mmCIF file of C-alpha atoms in Angstrom:
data_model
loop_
_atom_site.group_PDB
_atom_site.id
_atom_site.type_symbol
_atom_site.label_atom_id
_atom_site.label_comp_id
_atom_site.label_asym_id
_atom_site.label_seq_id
_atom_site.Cartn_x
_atom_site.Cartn_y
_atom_site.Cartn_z
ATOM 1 C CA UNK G 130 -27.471 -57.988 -78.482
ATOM 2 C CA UNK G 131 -26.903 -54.563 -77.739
ATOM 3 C CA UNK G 132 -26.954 -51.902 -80.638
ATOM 4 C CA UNK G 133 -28.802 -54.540 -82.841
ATOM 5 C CA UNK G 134 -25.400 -55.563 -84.034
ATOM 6 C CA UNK G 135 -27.124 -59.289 -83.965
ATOM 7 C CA UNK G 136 -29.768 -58.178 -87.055
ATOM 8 C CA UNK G 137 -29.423 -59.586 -90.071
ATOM 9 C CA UNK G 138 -27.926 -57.579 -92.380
ATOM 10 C CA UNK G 139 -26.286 -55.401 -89.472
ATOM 11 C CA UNK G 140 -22.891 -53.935 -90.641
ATOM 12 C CA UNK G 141 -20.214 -53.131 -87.934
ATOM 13 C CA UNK G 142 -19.182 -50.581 -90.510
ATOM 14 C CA UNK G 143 -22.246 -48.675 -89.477
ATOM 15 C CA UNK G 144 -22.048 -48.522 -85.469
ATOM 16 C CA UNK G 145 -21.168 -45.205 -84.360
ATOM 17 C CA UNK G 146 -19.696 -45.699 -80.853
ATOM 18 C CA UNK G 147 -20.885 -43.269 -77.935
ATOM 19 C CA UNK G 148 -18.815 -40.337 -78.711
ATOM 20 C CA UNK G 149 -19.452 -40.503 -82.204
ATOM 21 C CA UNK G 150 -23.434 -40.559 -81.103
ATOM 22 C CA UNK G 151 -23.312 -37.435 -79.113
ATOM 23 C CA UNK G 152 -20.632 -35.656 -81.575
ATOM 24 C CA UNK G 153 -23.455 -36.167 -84.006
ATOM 25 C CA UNK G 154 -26.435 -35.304 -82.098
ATOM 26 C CA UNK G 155 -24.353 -31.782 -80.715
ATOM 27 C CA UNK G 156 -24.240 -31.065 -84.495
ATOM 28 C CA UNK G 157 -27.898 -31.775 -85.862
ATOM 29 C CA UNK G 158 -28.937 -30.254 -82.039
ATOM 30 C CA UNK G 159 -27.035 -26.701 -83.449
ATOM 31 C CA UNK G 160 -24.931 -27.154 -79.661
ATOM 32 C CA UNK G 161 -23.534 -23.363 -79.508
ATOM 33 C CA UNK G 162 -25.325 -21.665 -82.416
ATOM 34 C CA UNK G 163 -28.102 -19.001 -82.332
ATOM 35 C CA UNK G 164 -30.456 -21.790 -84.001
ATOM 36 C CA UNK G 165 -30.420 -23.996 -80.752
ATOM 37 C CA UNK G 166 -33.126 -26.515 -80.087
ATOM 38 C CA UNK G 167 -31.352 -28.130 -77.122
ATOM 39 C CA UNK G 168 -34.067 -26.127 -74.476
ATOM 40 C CA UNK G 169 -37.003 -27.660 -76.095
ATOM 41 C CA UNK G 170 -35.322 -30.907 -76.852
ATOM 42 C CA UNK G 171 -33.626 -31.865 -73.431
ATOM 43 C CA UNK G 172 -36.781 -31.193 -71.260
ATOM 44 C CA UNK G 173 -39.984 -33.843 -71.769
ATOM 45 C CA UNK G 174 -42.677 -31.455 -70.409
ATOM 46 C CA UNK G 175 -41.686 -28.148 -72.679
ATOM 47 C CA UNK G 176 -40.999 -30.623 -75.725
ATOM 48 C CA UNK G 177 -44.828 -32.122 -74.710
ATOM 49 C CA UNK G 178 -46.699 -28.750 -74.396
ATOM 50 C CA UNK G 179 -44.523 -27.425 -77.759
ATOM 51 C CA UNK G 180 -45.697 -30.649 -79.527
ATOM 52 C CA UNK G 181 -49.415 -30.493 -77.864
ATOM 53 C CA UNK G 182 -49.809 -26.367 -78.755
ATOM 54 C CA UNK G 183 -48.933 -27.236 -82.910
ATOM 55 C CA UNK G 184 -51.255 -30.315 -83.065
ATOM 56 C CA UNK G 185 -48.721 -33.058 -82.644
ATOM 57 C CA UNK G 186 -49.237 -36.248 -81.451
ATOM 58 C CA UNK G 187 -47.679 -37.436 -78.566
ATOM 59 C CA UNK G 188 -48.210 -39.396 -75.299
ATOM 60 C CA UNK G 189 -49.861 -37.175 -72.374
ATOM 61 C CA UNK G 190 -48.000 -35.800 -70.293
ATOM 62 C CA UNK G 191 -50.831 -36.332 -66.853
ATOM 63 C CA UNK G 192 -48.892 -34.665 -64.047
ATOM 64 C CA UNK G 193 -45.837 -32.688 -63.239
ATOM 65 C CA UNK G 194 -43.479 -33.547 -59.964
ATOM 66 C CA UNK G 195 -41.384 -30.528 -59.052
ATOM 67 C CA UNK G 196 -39.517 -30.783 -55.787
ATOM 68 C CA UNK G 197 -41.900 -33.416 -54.514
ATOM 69 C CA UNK G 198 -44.804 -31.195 -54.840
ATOM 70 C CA UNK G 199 -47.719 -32.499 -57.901
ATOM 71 C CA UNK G 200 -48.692 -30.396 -60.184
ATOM 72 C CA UNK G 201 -51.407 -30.675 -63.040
ATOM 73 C CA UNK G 202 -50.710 -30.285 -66.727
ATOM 74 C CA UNK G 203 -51.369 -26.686 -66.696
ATOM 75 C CA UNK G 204 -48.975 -26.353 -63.366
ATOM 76 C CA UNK G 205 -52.008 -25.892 -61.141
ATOM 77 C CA UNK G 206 -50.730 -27.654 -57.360
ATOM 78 C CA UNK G 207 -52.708 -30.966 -56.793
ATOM 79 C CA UNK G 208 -53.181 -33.378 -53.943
ATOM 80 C CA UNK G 209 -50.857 -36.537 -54.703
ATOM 81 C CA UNK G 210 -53.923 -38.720 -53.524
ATOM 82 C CA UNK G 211 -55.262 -37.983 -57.206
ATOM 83 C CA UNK G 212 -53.022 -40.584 -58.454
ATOM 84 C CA UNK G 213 -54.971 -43.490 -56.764
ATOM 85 C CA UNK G 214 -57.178 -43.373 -59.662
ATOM 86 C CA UNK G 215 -54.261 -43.367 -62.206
ATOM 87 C CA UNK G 216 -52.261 -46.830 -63.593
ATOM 88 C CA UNK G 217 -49.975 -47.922 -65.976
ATOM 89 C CA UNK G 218 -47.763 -44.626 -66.526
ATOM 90 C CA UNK G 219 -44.227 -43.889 -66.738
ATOM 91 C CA UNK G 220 -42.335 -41.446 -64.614
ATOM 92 C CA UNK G 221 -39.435 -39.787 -66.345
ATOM 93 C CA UNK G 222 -36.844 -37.245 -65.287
ATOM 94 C CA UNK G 223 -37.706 -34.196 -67.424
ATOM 95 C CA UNK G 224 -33.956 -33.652 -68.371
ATOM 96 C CA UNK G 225 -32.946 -36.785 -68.857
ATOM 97 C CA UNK G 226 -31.786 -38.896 -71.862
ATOM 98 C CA UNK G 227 -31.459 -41.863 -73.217
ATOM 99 C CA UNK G 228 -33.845 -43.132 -70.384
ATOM 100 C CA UNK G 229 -31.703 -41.863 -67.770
ATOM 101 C CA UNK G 230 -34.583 -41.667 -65.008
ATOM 102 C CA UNK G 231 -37.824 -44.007 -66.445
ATOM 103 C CA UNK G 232 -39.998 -45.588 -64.115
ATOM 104 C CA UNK G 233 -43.004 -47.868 -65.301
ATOM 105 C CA UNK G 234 -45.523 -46.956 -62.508
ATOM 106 C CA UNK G 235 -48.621 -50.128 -62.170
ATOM 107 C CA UNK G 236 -50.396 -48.474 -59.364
ATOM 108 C CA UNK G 237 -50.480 -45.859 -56.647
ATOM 109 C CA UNK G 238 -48.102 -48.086 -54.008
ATOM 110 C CA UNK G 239 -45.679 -48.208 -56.752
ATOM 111 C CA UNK G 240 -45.283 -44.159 -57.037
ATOM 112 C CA UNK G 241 -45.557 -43.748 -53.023
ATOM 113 C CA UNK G 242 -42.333 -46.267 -52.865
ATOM 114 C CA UNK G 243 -40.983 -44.063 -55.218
ATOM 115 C CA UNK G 244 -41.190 -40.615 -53.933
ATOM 116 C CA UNK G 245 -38.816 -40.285 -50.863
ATOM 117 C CA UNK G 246 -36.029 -40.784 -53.770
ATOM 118 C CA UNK G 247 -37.789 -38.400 -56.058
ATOM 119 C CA UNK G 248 -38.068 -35.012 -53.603
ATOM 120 C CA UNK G 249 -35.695 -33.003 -55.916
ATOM 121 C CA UNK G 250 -35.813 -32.142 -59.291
ATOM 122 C CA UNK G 251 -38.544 -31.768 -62.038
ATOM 123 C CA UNK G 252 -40.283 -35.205 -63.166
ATOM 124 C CA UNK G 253 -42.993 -35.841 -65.712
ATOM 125 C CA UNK G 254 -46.216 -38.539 -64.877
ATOM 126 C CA UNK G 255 -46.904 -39.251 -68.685
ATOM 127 C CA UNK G 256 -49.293 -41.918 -70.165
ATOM 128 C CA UNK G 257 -48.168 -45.308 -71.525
ATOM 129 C CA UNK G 258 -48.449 -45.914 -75.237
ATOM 130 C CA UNK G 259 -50.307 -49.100 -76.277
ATOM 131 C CA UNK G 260 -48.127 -49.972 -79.206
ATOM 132 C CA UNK G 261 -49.961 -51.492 -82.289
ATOM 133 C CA UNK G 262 -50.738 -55.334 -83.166
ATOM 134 C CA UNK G 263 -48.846 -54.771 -86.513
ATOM 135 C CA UNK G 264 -45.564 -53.700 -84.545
ATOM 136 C CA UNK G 265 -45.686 -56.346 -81.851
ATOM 137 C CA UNK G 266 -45.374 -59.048 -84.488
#
């Protein structure tokens, strides 16, 4: 079930509906103040280089796609025909939320399909996480 309202010990007194989510997440994101985090939380490849540059882990962001044209981690242009080599990574809007734009990409016929729909806009190529043995069980 959606919202995990189907977990055992789940209370209904505890949902918080959609506008109660973002009401909440305006507040703790400081929406209006001089304190604002919204720029570095609201786009993926700022939040990744932020989290990379003070020794945080997080997943690798490999490639940049602004406006249809590829770019490298450190923004340096590449030729798309790099990502032949590359599987298994997920391509994300870099403004969007709650997985608004995120596409598992297998291979490199599965980004080419992709791309006449993905000529505008700023998009992140970013690595897949293997998630542990401990949390698949």
């Amino acid at each position: 079930m959606l919202y995990g309202l189907d977990i055992k010990g789940s209370k209904l007194s505890e949902y918080k509906d959609e506008k109660g989510f973002w009401r909440d997440l305006n507040k703790l994101d400081r929406i209006g103040g001089v304190t604002s985090q919204t720029c570095l939380l609201h786009d993926k490849y700022l939040f990744y280089k932020y989290m990379k540059s003070n020794g945080n882990n997080t997943p690798k962001v490999l490639f940049v796609l602004k406006d249809g044209t590829l770019y490298d981690e450190m923004m340096n242009e590449v030729d798309p025909s790099i990502l032949t080599d590359y599987k298994n990574y997920f391509l994300k809007s870099a403004d969007g939320e709650c997985a608004s734009f995120v596409k598992r990409i297998d291979t490199y016929d599965d980004f080419k399909a992709l791309l006449p729909t993905i000529q505008n806009g700023i998009y992140i190529l970013q690595e897949s996480v293997v998630q542990h043995d401990v949390m698949n069980q």
